[in-house]
Coordinates of C-alpha atoms and ligand atoms in Angstrom, one line a residue:
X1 CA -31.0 8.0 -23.6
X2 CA -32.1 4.8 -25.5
X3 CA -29.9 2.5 -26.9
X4 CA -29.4 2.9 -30.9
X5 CA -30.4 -0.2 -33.1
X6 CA -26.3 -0.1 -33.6
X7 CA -25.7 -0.6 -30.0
X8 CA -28.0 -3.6 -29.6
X9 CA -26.4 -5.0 -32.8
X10 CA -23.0 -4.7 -31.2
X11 CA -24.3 -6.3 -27.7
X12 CA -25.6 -9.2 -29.5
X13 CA -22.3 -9.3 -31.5
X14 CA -20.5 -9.0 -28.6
X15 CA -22.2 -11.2 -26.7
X16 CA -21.6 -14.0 -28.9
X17 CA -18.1 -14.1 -28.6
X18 CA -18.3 -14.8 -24.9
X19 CA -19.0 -18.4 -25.7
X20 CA -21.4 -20.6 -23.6
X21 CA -21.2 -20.1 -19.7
X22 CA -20.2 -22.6 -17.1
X23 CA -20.1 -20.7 -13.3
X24 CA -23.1 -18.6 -14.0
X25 CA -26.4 -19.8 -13.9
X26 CA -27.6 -17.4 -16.3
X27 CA -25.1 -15.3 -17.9
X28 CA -25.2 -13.2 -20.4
X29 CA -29.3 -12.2 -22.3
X30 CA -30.7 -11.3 -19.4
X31 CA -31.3 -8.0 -16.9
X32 CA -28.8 -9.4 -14.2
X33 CA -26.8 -12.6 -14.2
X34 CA -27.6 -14.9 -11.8
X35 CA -24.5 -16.9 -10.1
X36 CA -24.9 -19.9 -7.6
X37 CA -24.7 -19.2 -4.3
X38 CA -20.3 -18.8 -3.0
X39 CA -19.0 -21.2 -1.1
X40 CA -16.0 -19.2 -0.6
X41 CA -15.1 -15.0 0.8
X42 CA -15.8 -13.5 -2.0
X43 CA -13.5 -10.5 -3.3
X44 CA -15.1 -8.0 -5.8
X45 CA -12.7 -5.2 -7.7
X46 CA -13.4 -3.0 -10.4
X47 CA -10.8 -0.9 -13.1
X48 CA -11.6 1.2 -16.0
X49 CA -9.4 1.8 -19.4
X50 CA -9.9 5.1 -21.1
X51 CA -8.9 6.4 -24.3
X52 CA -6.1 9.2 -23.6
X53 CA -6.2 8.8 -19.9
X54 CA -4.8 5.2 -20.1
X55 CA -4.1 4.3 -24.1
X56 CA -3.6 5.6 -27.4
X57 CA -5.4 3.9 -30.4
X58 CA -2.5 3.9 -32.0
X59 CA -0.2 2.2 -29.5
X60 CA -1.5 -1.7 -29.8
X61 CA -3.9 -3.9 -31.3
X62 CA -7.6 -4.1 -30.3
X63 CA -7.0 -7.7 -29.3
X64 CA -4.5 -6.3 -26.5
X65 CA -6.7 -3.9 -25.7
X66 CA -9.3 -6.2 -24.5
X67 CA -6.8 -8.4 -22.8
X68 CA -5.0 -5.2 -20.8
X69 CA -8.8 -4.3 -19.2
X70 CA -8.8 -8.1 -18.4
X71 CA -5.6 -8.2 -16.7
X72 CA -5.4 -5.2 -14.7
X73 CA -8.2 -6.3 -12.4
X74 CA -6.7 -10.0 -12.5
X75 CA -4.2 -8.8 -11.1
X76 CA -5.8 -7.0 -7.8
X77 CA -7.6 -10.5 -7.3
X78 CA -3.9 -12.0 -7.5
X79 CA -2.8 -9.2 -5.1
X80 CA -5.3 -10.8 -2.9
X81 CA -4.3 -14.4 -3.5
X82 CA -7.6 -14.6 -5.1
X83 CA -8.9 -17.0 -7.8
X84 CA -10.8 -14.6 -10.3
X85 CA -13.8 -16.0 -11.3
X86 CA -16.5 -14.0 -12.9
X87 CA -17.0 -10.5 -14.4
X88 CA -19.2 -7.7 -16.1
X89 CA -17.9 -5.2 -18.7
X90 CA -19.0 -2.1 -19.5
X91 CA -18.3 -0.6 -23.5
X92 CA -18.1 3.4 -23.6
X93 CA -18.2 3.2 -27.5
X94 CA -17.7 6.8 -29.4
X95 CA -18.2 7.6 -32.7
X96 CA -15.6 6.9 -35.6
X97 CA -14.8 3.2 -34.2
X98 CA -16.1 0.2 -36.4
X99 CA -17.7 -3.0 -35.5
X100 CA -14.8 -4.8 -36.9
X101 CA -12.5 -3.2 -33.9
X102 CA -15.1 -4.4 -31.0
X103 CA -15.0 -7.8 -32.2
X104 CA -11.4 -8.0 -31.9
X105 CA -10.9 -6.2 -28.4
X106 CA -13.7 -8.7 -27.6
X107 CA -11.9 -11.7 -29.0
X108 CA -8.9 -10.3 -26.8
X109 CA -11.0 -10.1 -24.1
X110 CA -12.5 -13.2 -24.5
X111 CA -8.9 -15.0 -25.2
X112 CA -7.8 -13.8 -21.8
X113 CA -10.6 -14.5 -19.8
X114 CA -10.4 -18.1 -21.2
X115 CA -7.1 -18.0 -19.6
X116 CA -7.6 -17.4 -16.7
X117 CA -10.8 -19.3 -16.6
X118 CA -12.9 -16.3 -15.9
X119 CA -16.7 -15.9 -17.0
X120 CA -17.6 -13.3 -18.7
X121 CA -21.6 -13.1 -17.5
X122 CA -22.9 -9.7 -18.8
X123 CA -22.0 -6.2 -19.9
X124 CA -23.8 -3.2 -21.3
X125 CA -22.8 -0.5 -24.3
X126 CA -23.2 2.5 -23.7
X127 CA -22.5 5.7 -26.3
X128 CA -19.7 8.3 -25.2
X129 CA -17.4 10.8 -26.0
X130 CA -14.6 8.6 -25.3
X131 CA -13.7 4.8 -25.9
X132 CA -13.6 2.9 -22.4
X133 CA -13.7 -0.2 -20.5
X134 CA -14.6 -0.9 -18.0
X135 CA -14.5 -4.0 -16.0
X136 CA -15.8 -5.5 -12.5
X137 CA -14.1 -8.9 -11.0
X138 CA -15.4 -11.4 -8.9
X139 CA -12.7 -13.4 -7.5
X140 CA -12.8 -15.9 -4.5
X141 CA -10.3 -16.6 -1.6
X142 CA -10.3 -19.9 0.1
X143 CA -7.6 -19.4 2.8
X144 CA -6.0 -16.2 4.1
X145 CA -6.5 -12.6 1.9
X146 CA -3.1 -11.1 1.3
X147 CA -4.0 -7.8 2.8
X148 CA -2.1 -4.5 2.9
X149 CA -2.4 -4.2 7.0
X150 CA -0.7 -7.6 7.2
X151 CA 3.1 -6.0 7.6
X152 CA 5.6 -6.6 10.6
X153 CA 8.5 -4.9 11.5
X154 CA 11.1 -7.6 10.4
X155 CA 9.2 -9.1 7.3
X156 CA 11.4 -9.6 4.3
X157 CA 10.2 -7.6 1.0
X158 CA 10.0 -9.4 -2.0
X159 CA 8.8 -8.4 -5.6
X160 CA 7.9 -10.9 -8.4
X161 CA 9.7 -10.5 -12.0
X162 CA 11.2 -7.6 -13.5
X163 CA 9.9 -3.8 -12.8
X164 CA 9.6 -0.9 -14.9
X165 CA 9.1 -2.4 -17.9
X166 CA 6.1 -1.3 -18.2
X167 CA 7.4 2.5 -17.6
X168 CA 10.2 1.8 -20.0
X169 CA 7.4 0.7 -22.8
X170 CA 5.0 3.5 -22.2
X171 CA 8.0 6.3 -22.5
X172 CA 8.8 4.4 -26.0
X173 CA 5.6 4.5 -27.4
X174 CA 5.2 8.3 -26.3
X175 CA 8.7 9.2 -27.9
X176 CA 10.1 10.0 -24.4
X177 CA 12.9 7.1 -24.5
X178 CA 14.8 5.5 -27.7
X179 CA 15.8 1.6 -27.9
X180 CA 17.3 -0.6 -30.1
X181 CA 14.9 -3.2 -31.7
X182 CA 15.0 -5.6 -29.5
X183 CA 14.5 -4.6 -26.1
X184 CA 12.1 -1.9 -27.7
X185 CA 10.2 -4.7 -28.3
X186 CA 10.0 -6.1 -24.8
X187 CA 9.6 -3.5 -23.0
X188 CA 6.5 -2.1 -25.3
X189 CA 4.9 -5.8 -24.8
X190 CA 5.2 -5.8 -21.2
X191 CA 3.3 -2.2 -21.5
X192 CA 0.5 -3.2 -23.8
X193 CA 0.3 -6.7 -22.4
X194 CA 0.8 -6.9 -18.9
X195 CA 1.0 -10.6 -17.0
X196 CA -1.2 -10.6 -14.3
X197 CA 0.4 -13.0 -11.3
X198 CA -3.1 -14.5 -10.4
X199 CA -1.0 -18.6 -9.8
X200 CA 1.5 -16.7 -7.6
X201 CA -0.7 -15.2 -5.3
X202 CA -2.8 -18.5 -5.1
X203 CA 1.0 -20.2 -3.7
X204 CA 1.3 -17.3 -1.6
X205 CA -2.1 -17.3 0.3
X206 CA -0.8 -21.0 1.3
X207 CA 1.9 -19.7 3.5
X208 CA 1.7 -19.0 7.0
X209 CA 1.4 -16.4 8.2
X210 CA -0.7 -14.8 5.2
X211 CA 1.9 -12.0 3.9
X212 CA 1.2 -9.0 2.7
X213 CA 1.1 -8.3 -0.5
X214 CA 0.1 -5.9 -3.1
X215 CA 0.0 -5.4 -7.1
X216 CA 2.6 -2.9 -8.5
X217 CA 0.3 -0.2 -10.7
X218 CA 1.6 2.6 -9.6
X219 CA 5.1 1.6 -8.8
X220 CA 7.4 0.2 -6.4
X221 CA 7.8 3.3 -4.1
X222 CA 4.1 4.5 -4.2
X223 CA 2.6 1.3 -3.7
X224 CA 4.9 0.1 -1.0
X225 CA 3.8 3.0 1.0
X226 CA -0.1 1.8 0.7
X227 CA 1.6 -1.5 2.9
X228 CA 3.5 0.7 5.2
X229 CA 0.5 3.2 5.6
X230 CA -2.0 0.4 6.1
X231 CA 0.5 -1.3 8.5
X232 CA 1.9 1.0 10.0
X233 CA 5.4 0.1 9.8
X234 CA 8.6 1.8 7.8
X235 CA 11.4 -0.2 5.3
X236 CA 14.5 0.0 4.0
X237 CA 14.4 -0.9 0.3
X238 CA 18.1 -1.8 -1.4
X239 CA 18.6 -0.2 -5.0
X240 CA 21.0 -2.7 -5.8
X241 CA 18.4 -5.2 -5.3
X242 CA 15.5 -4.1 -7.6
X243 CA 15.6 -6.6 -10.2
X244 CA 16.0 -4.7 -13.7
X245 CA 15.3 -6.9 -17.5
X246 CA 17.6 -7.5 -19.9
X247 CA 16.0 -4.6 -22.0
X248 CA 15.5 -2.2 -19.2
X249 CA 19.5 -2.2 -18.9
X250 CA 19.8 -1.6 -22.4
X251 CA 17.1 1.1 -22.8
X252 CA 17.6 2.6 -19.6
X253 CA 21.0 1.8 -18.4
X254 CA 21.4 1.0 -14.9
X255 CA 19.2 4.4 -13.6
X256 CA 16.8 2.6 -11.4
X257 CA 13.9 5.3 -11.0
X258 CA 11.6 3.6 -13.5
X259 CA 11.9 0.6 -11.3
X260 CA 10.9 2.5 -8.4
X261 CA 8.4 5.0 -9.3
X262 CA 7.0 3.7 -12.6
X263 CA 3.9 2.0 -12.0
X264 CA 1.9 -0.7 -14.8
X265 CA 4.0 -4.0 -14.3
X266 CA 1.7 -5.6 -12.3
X267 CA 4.0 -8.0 -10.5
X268 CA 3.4 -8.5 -7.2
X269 CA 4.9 -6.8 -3.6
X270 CA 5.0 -9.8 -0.9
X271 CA 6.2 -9.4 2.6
X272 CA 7.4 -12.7 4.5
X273 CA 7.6 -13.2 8.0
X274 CA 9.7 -16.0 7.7
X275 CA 12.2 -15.3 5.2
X276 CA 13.5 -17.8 2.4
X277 CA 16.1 -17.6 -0.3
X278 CA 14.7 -16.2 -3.8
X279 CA 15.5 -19.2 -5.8
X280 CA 13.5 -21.6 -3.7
X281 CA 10.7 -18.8 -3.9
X282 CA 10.8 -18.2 -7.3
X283 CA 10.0 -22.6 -8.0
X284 CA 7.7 -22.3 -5.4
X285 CA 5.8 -19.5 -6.9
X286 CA 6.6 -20.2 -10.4
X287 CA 7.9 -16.7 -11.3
X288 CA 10.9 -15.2 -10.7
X289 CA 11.3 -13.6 -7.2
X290 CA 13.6 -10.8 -5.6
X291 CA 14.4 -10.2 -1.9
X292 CA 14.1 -6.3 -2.5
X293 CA 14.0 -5.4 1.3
X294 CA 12.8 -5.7 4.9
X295 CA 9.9 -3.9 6.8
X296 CA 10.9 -2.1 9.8
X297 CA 9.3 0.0 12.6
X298 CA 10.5 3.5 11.7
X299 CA 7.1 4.6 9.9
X300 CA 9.2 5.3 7.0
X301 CA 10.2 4.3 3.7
X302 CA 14.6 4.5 2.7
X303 CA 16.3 3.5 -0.2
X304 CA 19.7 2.1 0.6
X305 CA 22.6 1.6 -2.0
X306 CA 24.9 -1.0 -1.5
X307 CA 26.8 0.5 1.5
X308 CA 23.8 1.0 3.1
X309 CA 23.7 4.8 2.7
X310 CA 20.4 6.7 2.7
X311 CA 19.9 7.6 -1.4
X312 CA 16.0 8.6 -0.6
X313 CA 14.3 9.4 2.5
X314 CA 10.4 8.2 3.3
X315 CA 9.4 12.2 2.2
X316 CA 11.1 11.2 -1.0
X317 CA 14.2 13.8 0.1
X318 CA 17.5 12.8 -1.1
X319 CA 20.5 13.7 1.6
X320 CA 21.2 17.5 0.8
X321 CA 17.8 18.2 -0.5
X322 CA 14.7 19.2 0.9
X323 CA 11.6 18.6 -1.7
X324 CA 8.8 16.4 -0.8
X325 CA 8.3 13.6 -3.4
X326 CA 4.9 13.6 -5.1
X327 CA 5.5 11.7 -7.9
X328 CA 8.0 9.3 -10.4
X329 CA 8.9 12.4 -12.4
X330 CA 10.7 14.1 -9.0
X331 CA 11.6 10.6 -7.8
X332 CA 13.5 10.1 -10.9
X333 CA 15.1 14.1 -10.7
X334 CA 16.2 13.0 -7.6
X335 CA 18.0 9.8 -8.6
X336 CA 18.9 10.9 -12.2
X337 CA 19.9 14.3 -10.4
Ligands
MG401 MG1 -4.0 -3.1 -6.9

């Protein structure tokens, strides 16, 4: 299908935000980029945004848009302990959209890239049914990857910031949860613009030994087990220890199965052999940090409360009950009861 005379309009207009390029040697105008040859392991990650699947029009401003299908892949290069450096996006423009809204996602877009000093060098449009984004990362790793395999029985689990934020936001804008003003707004924001922790995995690839580490998309509980899987090892998790906002309290209440099985706050899941308190973490890594747990060798995942009880089993079975866990929705019937 050829392009439309509309759809090279838009590239060109697109294109012209990006600004002028400074890693590429030829960015943007051409059939391929051309980029100088790495002088570092390179890591390469890719993440689309879909109308309906991931967003609502309504929810957030095209600026935020454009920053979201940014950040999400920033973050798998932090998860890494990465430096993001260059990408390509790809436009899945339907009818009914304007040129007006592409130019501000793009200005979002390019906004955040500038950021985190990322190059945009190329991208295509391309007409669809649905409005999507899609983006690929280049990001480079001078020491030690943070890799999911990396876990030992008697690492300690830490998370970075707050979590389910993002789940608290996402069941506000879909008329699933009620807040006050306040925290409505806080939580919403750390849905429709998400921090990616791209300077704390940098600190983190500079300890020894490399931990383990991953970026919490699909939650606390799910993406843990991708490190346990991958490593195979077990953990105890302590729900008194999940670190829960200011606004999550006051939306949510103390309930923490958003925290655990809601997925889209992007902080980071570290596991340190050599354990250190969470204040001298969190000014090392220049975010706040939580001690959330420890790995151990049980090839299974428990949630503890403060006695140390068992209040969910690796299966996702609380004591009494037999269910398998396949999701936040039964992880959350389980704890909510
Ligand atoms: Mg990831």
């Amino acid at each position: 299908v050829s392009k439309s005379p509309g759809e090279f309009h838009l590239i060109e207009r697109l294109l012209k935000r990006l600004g002028p390029g400074r890693c590429a040697t030829l960015g943007p105008g051409d059939d391929c980029a051309i980029l100088p040859p790495a002088h570092a392991r390179q890591l390469l990650t890719i993440d689309s945004m879909v109308e309906d699947v991931h967003f609502k029009l309504g929810w957030g401003t095209p600026e935020a848009l454009g920053a979201r299908a940014l950040t999400v892949n920033l973050s798998d290069i932090a998860a890494m302990g990465g430096k993001p450096t260059v990408c390509v996006v790809n436009l899945s423009v339907r009818d009914g959209l304007g040129v007006r809204f592409f130019d501000r996602m793009y200005q979002g877009l390019a906004s955040a890239a500038a950021h985190a000093e990322v190059e945009v060098v190329g991208g295509n449009v391309t007409h669809a049914s649905a409005l999507a984004i899609t983006i690929a990362l280049l990001g480079e790793v001078r020491g030690a990857a943070l890799r999911r395999d990396a876990a030992r029985p008697g690492d300690t689990i830490y998370v970075t910031g707050t979590l389910g934020d993002a789940a608290a936001g996402l069941r506000i804008l879909s008329r699933q949860l009620r807040a006050p003003a306040a925290p409505r707004k806080f939580l919403v924001d750390r849905f429709l613009q998400p921090t990616a922790r791209v300077q704390a995995g940098l600190r983190l690839a500079r300890i020894k030994p490399a931990p383990a580490a991953i970026d919490l998309s699909d939650g606390l509980w799910q993406d843990l087990g991708h490190i346990l899987k991958r490593s195979g090892a077990g953990a105890e998790i302590d729900a008194g220890a999940l670190p829960l906002s200011a606004a999550y309290r006051a939306a949510v209440g103390d309930d923490p199965s958003l925290a655990l099985g809601g997925g889209e706050d992007y902080e980071l899941l570290f596991c340190l052999r050599h354990a250190a308190p969470a204040p001298a973490l969190t000014r090392r890594l220049g975010v706040r940090v939580s001690r959330v747990g420890r790995i151990t060798s049980s090839g299974a995942a428990v949630l503890l409360d403060d006695r140390g009880a068992v209040l969910l089993d690796a299966r996702g079975s609380a004591p009494g009950g037999a269910s398998p866990l396949t999701g936040w929705d039964q992880l959350r019937s389980r704890l909510v009861g």
